[in-house]
mmCIF file of C-alpha atoms in Angstrom:
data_model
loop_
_atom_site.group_PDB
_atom_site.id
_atom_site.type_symbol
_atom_site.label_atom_id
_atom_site.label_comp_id
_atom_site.label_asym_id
_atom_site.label_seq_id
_atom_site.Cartn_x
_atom_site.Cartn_y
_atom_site.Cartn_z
ATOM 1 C CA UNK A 83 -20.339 -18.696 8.951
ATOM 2 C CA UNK A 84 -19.850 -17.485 5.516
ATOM 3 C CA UNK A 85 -19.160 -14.239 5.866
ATOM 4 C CA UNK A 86 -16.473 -15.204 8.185
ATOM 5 C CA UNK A 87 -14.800 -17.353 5.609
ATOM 6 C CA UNK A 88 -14.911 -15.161 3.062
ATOM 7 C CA UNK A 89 -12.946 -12.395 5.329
ATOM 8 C CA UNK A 90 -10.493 -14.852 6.338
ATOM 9 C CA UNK A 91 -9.765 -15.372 2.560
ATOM 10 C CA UNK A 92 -9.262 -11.442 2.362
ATOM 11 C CA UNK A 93 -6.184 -11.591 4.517
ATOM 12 C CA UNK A 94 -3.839 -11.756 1.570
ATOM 13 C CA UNK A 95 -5.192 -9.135 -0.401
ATOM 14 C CA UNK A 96 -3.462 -6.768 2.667
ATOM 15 C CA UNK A 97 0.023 -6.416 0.254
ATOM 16 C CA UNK A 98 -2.349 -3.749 -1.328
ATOM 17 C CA UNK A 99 -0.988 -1.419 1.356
ATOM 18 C CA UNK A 100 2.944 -1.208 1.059
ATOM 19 C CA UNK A 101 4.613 0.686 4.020
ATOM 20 C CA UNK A 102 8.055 1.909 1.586
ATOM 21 C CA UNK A 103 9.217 1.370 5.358
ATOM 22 C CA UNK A 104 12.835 1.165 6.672
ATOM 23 C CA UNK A 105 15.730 0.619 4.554
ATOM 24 C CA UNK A 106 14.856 -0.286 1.478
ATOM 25 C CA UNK A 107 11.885 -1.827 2.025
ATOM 26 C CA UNK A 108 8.386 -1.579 0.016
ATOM 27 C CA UNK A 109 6.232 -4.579 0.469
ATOM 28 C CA UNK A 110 7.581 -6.488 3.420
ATOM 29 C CA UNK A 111 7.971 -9.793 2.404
ATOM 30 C CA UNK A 112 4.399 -11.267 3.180
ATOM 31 C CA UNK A 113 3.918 -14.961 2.455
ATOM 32 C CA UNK A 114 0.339 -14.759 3.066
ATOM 33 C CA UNK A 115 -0.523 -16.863 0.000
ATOM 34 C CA UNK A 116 0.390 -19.740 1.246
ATOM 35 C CA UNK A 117 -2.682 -20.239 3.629
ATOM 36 C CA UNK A 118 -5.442 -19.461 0.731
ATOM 37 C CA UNK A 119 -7.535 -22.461 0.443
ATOM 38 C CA UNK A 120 -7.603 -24.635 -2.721
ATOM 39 C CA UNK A 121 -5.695 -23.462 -6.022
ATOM 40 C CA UNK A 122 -5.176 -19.734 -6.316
ATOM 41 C CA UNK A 123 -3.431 -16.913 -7.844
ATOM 42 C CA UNK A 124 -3.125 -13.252 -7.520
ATOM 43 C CA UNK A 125 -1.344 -10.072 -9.093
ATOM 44 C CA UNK A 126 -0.901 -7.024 -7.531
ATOM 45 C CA UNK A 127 0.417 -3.507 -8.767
ATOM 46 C CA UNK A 128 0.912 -0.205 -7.273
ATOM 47 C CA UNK A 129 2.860 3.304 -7.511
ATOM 48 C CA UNK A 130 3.997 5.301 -4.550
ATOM 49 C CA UNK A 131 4.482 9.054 -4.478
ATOM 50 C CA UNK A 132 6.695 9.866 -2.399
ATOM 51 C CA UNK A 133 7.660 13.532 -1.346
ATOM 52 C CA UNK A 134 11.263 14.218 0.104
ATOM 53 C CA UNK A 135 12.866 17.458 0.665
ATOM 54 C CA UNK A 136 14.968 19.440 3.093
ATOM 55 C CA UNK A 137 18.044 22.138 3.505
ATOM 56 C CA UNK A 138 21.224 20.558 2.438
ATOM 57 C CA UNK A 139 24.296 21.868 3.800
ATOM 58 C CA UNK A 140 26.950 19.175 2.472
ATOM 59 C CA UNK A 141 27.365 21.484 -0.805
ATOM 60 C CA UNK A 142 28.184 25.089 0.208
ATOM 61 C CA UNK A 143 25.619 27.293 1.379
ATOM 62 C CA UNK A 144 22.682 25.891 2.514
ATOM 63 C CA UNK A 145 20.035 25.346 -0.111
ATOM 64 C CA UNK A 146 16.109 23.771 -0.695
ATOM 65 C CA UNK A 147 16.579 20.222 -2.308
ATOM 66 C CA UNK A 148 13.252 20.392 -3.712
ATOM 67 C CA UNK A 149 11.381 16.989 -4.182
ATOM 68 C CA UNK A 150 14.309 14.137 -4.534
ATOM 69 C CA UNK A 151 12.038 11.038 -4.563
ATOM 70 C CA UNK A 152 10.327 10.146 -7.866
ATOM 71 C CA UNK A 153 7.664 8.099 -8.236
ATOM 72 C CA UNK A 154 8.052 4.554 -7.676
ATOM 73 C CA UNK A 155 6.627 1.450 -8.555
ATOM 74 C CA UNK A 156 5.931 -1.932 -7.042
ATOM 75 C CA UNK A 157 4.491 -5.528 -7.952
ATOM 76 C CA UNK A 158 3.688 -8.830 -7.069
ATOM 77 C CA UNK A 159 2.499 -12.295 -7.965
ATOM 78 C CA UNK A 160 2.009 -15.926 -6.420
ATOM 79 C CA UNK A 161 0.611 -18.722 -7.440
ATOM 80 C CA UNK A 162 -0.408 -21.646 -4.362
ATOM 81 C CA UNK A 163 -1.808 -25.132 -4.784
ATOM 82 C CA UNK A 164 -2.289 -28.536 -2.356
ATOM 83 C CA UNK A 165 -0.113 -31.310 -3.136
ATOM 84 C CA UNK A 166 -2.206 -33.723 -0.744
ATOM 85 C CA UNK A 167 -4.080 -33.175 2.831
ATOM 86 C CA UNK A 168 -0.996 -32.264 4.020
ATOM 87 C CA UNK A 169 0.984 -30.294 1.957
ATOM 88 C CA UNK A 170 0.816 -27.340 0.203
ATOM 89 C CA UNK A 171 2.951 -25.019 -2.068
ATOM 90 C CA UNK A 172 3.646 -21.620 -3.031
ATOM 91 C CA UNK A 173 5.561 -19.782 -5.469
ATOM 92 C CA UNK A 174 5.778 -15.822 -5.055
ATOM 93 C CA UNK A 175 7.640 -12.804 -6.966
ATOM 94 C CA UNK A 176 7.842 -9.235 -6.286
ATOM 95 C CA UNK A 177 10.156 -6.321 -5.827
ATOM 96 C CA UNK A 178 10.667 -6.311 -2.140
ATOM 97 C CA UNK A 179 13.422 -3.578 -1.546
ATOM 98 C CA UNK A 180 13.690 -0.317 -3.806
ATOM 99 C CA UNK A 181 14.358 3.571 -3.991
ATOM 100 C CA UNK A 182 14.691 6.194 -6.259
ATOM 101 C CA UNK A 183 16.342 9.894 -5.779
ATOM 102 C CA UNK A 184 16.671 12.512 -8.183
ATOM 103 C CA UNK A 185 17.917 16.293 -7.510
ATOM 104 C CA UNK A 186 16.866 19.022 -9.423
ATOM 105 C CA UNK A 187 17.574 22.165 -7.830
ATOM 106 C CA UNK A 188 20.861 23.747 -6.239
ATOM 107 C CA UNK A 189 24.499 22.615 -7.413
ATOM 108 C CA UNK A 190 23.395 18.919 -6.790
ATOM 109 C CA UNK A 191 21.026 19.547 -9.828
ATOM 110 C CA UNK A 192 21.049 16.827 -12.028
ATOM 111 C CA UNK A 193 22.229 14.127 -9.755
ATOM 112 C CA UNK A 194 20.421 10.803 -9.095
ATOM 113 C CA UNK A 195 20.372 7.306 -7.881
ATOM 114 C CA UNK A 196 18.322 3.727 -7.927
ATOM 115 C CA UNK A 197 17.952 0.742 -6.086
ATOM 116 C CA UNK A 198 15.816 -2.194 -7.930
ATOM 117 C CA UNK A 199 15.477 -5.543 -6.890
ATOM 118 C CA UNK A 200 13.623 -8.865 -7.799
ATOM 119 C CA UNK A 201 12.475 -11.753 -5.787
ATOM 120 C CA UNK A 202 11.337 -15.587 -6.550
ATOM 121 C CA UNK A 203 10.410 -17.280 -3.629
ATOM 122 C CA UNK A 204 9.478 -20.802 -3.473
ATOM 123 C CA UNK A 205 7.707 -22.477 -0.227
ATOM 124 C CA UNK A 206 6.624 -25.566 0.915
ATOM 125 C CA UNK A 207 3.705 -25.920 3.507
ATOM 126 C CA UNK A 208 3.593 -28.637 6.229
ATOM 127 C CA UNK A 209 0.523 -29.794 8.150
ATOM 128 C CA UNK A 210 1.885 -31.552 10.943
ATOM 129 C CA UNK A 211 -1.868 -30.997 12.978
ATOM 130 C CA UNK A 212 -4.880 -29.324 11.711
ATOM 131 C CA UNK A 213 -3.825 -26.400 14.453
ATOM 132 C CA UNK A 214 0.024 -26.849 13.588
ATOM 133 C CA UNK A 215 2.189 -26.123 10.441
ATOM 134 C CA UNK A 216 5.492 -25.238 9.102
ATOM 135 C CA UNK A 217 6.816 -24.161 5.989
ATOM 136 C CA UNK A 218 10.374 -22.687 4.097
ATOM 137 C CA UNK A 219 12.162 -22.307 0.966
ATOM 138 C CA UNK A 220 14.645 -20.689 -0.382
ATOM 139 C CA UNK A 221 14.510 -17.088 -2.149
ATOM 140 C CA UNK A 222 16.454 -16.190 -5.096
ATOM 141 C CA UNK A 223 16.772 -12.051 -5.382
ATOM 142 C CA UNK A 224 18.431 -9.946 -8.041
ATOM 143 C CA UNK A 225 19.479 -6.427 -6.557
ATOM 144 C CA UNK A 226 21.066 -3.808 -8.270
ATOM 145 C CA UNK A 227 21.478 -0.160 -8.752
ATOM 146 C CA UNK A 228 23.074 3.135 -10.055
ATOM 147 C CA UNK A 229 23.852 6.054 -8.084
ATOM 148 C CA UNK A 230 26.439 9.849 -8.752
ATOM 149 C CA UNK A 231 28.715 10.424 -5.917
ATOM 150 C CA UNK A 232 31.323 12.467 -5.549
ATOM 151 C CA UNK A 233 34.663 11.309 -7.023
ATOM 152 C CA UNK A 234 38.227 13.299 -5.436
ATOM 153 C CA UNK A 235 41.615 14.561 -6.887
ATOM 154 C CA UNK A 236 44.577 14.312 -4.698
ATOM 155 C CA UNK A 237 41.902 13.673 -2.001
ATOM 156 C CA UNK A 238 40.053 17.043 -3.216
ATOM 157 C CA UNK A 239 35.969 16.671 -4.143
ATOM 158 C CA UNK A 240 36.602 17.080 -7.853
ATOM 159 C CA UNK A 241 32.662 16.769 -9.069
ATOM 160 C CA UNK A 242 30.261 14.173 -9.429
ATOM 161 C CA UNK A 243 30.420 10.835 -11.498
ATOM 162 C CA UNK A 244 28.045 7.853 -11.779
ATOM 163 C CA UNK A 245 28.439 4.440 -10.460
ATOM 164 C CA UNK A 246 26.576 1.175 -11.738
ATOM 165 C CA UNK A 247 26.198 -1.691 -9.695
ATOM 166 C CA UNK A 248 25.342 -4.213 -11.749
ATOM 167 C CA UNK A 249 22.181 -6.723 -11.387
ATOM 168 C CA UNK A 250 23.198 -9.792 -9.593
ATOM 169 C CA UNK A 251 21.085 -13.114 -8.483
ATOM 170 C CA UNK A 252 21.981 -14.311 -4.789
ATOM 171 C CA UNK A 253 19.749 -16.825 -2.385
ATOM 172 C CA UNK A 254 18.431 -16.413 0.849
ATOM 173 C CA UNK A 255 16.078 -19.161 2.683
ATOM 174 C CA UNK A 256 12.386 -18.703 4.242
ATOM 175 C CA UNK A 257 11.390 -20.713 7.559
ATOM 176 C CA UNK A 258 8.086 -20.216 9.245
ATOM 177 C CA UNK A 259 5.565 -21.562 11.532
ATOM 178 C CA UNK A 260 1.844 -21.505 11.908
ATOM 179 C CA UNK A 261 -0.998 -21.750 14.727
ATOM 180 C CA UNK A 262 -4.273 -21.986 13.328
ATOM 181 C CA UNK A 263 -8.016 -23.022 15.583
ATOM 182 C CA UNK A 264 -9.626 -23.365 11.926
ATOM 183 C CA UNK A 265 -13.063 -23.335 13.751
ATOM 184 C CA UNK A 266 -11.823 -20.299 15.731
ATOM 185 C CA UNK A 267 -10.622 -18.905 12.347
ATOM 186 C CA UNK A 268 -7.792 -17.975 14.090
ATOM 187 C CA UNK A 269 -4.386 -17.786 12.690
ATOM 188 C CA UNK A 270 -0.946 -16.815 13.711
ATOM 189 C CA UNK A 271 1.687 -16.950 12.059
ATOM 190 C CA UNK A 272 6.509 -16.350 12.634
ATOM 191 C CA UNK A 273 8.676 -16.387 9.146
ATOM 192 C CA UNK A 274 12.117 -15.886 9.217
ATOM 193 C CA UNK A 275 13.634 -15.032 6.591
ATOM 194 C CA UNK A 276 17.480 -14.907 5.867
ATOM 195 C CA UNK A 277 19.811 -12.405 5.165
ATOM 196 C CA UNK A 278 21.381 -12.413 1.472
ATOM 197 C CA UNK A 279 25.047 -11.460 0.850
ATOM 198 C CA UNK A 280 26.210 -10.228 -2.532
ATOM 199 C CA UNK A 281 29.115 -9.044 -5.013
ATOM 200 C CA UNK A 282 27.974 -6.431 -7.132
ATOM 201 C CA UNK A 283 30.432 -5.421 -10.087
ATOM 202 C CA UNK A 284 30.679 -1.821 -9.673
ATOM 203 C CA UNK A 285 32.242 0.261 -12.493
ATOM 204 C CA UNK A 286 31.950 3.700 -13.460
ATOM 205 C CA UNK A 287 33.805 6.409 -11.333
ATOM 206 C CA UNK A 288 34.852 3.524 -8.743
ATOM 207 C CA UNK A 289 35.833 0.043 -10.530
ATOM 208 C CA UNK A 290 35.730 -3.290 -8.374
ATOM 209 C CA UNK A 291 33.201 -5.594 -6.175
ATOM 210 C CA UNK A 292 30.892 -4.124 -3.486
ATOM 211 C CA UNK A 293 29.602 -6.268 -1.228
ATOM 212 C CA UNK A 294 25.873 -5.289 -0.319
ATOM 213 C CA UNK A 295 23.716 -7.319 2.307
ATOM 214 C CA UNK A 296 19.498 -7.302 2.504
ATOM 215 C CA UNK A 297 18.950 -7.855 5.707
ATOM 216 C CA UNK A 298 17.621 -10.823 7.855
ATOM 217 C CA UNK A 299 14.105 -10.449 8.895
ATOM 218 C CA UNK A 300 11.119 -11.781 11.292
ATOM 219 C CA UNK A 301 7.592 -11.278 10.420
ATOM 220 C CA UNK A 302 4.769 -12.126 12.691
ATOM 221 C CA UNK A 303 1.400 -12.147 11.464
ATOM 222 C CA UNK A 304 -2.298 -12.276 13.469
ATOM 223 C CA UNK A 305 -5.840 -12.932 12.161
ATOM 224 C CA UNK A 306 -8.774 -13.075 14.679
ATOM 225 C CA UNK A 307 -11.984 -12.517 13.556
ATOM 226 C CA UNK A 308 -13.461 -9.940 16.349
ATOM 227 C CA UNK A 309 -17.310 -10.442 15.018
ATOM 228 C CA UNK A 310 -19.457 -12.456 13.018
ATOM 229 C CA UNK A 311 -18.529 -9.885 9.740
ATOM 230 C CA UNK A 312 -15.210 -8.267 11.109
ATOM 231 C CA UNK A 313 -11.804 -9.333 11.092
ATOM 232 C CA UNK A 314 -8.821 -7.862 13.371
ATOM 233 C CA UNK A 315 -5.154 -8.162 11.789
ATOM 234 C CA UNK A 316 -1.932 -7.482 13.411
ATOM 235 C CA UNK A 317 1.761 -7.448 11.608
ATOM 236 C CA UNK A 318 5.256 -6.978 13.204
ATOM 237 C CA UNK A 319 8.035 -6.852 11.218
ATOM 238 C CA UNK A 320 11.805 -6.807 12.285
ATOM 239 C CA UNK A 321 14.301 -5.878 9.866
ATOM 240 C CA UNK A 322 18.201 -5.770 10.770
ATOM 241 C CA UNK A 323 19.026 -2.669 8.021
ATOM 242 C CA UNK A 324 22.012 -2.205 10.673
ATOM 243 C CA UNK A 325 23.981 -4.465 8.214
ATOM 244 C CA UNK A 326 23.396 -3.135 5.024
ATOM 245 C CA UNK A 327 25.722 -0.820 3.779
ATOM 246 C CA UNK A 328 26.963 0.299 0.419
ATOM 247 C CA UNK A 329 31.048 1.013 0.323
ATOM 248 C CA UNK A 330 31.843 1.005 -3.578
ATOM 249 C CA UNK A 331 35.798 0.134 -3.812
ATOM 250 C CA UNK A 332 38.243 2.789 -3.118
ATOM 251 C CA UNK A 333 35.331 5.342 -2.005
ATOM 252 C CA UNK A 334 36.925 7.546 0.708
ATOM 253 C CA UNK A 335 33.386 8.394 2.200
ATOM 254 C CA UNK A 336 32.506 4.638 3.703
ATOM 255 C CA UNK A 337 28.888 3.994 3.135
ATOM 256 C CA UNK A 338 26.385 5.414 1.016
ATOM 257 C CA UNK A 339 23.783 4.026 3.671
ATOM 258 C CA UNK A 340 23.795 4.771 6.951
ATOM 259 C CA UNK A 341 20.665 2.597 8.383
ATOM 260 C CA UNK A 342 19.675 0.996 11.760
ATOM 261 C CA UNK A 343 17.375 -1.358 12.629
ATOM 262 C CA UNK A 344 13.761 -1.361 12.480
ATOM 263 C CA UNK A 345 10.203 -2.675 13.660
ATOM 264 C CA UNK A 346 7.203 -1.521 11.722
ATOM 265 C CA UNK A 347 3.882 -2.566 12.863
ATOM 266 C CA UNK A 348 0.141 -2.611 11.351
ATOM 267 C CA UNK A 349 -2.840 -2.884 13.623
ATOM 268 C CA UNK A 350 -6.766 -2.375 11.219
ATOM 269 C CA UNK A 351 -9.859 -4.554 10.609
ATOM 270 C CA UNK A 352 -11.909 -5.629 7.771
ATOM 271 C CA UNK A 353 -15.631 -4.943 7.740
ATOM 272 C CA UNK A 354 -17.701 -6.734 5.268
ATOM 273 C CA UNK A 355 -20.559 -5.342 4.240
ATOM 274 C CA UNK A 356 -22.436 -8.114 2.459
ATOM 275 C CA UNK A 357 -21.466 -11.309 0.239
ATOM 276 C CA UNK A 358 -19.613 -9.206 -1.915
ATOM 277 C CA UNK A 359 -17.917 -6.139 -0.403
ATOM 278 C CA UNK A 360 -15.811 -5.228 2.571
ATOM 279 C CA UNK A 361 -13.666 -2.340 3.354
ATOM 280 C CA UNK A 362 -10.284 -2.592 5.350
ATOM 281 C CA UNK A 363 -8.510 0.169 7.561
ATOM 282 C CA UNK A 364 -4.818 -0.099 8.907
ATOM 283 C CA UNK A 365 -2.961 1.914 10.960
ATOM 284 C CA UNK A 366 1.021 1.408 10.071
ATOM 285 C CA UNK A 367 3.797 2.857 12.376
ATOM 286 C CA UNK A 368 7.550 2.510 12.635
ATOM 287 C CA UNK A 369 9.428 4.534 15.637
ATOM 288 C CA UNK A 370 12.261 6.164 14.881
ATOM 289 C CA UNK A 371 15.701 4.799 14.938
ATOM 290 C CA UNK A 372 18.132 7.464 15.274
ATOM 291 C CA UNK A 373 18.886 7.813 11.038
ATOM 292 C CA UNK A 374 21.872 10.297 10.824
ATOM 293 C CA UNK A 375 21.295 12.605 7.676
ATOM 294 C CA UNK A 376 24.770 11.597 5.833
ATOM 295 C CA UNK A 377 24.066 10.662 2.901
ATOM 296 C CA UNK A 378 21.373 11.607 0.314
ATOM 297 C CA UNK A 379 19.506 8.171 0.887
ATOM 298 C CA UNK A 380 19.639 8.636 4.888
ATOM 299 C CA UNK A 381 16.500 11.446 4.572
ATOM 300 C CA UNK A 382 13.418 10.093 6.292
ATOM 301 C CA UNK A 383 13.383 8.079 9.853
ATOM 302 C CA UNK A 384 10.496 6.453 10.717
ATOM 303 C CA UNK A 385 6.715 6.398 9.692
ATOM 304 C CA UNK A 386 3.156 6.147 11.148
ATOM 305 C CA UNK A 387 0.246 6.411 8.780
ATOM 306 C CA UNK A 388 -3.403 4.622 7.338
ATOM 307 C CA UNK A 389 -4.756 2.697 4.760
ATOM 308 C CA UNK A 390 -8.113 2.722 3.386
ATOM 309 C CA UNK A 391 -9.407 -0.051 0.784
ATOM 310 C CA UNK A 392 -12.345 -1.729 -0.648
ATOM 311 C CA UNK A 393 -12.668 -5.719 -1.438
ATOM 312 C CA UNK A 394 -14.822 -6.692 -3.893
ATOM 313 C CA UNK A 395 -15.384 -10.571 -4.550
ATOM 314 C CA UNK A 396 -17.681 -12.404 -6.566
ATOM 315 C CA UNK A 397 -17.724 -15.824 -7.058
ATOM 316 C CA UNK A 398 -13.496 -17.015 -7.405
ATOM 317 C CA UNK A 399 -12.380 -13.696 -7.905
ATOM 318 C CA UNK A 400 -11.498 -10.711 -5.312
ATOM 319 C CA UNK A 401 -10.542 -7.532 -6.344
ATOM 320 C CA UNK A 402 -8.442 -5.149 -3.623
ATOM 321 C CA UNK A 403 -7.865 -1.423 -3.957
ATOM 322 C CA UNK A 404 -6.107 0.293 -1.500
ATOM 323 C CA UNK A 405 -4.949 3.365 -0.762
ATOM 324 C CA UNK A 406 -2.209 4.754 2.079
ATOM 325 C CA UNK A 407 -0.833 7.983 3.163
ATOM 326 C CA UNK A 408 2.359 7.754 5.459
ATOM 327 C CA UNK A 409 4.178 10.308 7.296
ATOM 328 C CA UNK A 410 7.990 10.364 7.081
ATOM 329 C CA UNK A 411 9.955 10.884 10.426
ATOM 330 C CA UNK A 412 12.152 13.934 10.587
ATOM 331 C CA UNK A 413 16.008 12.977 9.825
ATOM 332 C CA UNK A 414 19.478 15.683 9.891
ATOM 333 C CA UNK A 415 23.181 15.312 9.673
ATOM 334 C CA UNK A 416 26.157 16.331 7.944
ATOM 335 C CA UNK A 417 24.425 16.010 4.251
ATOM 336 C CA UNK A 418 21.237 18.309 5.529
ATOM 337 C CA UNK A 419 18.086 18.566 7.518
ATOM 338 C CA UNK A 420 14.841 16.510 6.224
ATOM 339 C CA UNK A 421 11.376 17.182 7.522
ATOM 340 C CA UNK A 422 7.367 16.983 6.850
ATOM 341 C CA UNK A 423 7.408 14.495 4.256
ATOM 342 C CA UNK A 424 5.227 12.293 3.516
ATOM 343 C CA UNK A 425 3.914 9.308 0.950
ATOM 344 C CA UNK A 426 1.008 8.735 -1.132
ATOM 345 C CA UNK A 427 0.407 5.066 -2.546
ATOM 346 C CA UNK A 428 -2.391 3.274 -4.289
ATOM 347 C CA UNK A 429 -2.508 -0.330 -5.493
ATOM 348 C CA UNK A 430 -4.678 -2.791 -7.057
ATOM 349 C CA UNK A 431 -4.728 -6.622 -6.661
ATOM 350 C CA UNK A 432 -6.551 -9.404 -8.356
ATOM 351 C CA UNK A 433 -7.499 -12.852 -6.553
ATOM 352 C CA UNK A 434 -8.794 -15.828 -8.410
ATOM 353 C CA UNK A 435 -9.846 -19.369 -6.889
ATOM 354 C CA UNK A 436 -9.954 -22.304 -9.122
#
């Protein structure tokens, strides 16, 4: 049964593979971690490529946008340990939602926005049966952001200005479940995790509060090893993005966002090859929602693509590489028409035992 155990211990290293899916989203808010055996702790980076162009039509005659999405980057750590038979513990940070936009071509030359965040989530880990578990904690996330948008005279577009929304710490909570048949080395596994209101300071071209929410979420998470040296994995991921909009005060335009709700889902397998390497494929798709093109952040609905990685371990440490292409779903409206484009990400994470 070994090389069974040691893929089951691979199923963490997946957040190799970020999906940059709906919304905001990069890494999806895995919790993973939580279920590695013993004492562990990993870091993970990564950059994503994206490319996103189109026609826009919101600025006088129609012009190419060029690329508008620089590159961007993402990260995470946890640490896990036991407490006793029955409990365990996890702490995890990372940058779960983010964007960036730049334009360099056309009249909109010159303009560009950001969206950073920062998580620290804390978890607690309850046997109740050797099949049967639950967990939670709560989640304390910075967001923040800058972004030009048009500013008006006597209700007349007058230009462009910038707008800083300031960095600001909110909480959120995490509850889960877990059904495990460790012989079976089968797991599965339903985390909820909260929606998080906040009130950015906004000054710049508009002065006041905006109130921003990230968006409640359900992940579900399968592990069923298919073979003797393969493992299946399935994710689901639910994200209400219907809620989170961006109105800075006294805007006449409403929302900067204009996002609905979405379910992205990963289907692959890991194949190990011998004691110390396996290779992973996954197959990531999100349908899409109906995105309306009216707004320079509202340019891609939808994804499918695949990731391709290799898992090296030896002895208490695992090393994951990954590497993903995703195509973007087609998105138009009243700021322009988006299509073919498409994302190129690589990452690297380190695993060590002790």
């Amino acid at each position: 049964m070994k090389a069974i155990n040691l893929l089951t211990g691979f199923f963490s290293c997946l957040l190799a593979a970020p999906a940059l899916a709906g919304g905001f989203d990069i890494l999806g808010q895995p919790n993973d971690v939580l279920f590695e055996p013993g004492r562990y702790i990993e870091l993970g980076l990564g950059l994503a490529s994206p490319n996103v162009e189109g026609q826009i039509t919101a600025a006088g005659p129609p012009f190419a946008s060029g690329d508008t999405a620089p590159t961007l980057p993402f990260y995470n750590g946890a640490f896990k340990a036991d407490i006793n038979e029955q409990f365990s513990g996890a702490v995890i940070v990372d940058n779960p939602y983010g964007r960036k936009l730049e334009y360099n071509n056309g009249p909109l030359s010159g303009l560009s926005g950001e969206v950073e965040s920062f998580a620290v989530t804390g978890l607690l880990r309850y046997k109740l049966t050797d099949r049967f578990s639950v967990f939670g904690g709560p989640r304390l996330q910075r967001l923040g952001g800058n972004t030009d948008i048009s500013v008006f005279a006597g209700g007349v577009p007058a230009g462009f200005a910038n707008v800083e929304f300031e960095d600001t710490w909110a909480a959120g909570y995490v509850v889960g479940g877990a059904f495990e048949i460790p012989e079976a080395h089968l797991r599965i596994a339903v985390t909820y995790s909260s929606a998080i209101d906040y009130d950015l300071d906004t000054s710049g071209a508009y002065v006041g509060t905006t109130k921003v929410e990230t968006p409640q979420s359900v992940n579900i998470d399968l592990q069923a090893p298919i073979s003797f040296s393969t493992l299946l994995f399935a994710t689901v991921r639910w994200a209400e993005w219907s809620k989170t909009t961006i109105s800075p005060p006294g805007y006449p335009l409403g929302s900067l966002t204009h996002f609905n709700d979405t379910t992205t889902y990963r289907l692959g397998v890991v194949q190990m090859f011998n004691e110390n390497w396996a290779g992973l494929t996954a197959l990531t798709y999100e349908p899409e929602t109906d995105v309306s093109a009216d707004a320079p952040i509202d340019a891609t609905d939808g994804l499918w693509g695949v990731t391709l990685g290799a898992i090296y371990t030896k002895d208490k440490v695992k090393v994951t590489t990954a590497v993903s292409y995703y195509q973007f779903g087609d998105a138009s409206g009243s700021f322009g028409s988006f299509a073919d484009n498409d994302v190129v990400s690589a990452a690297v994470k380190v695993g060590y035992s002790f």
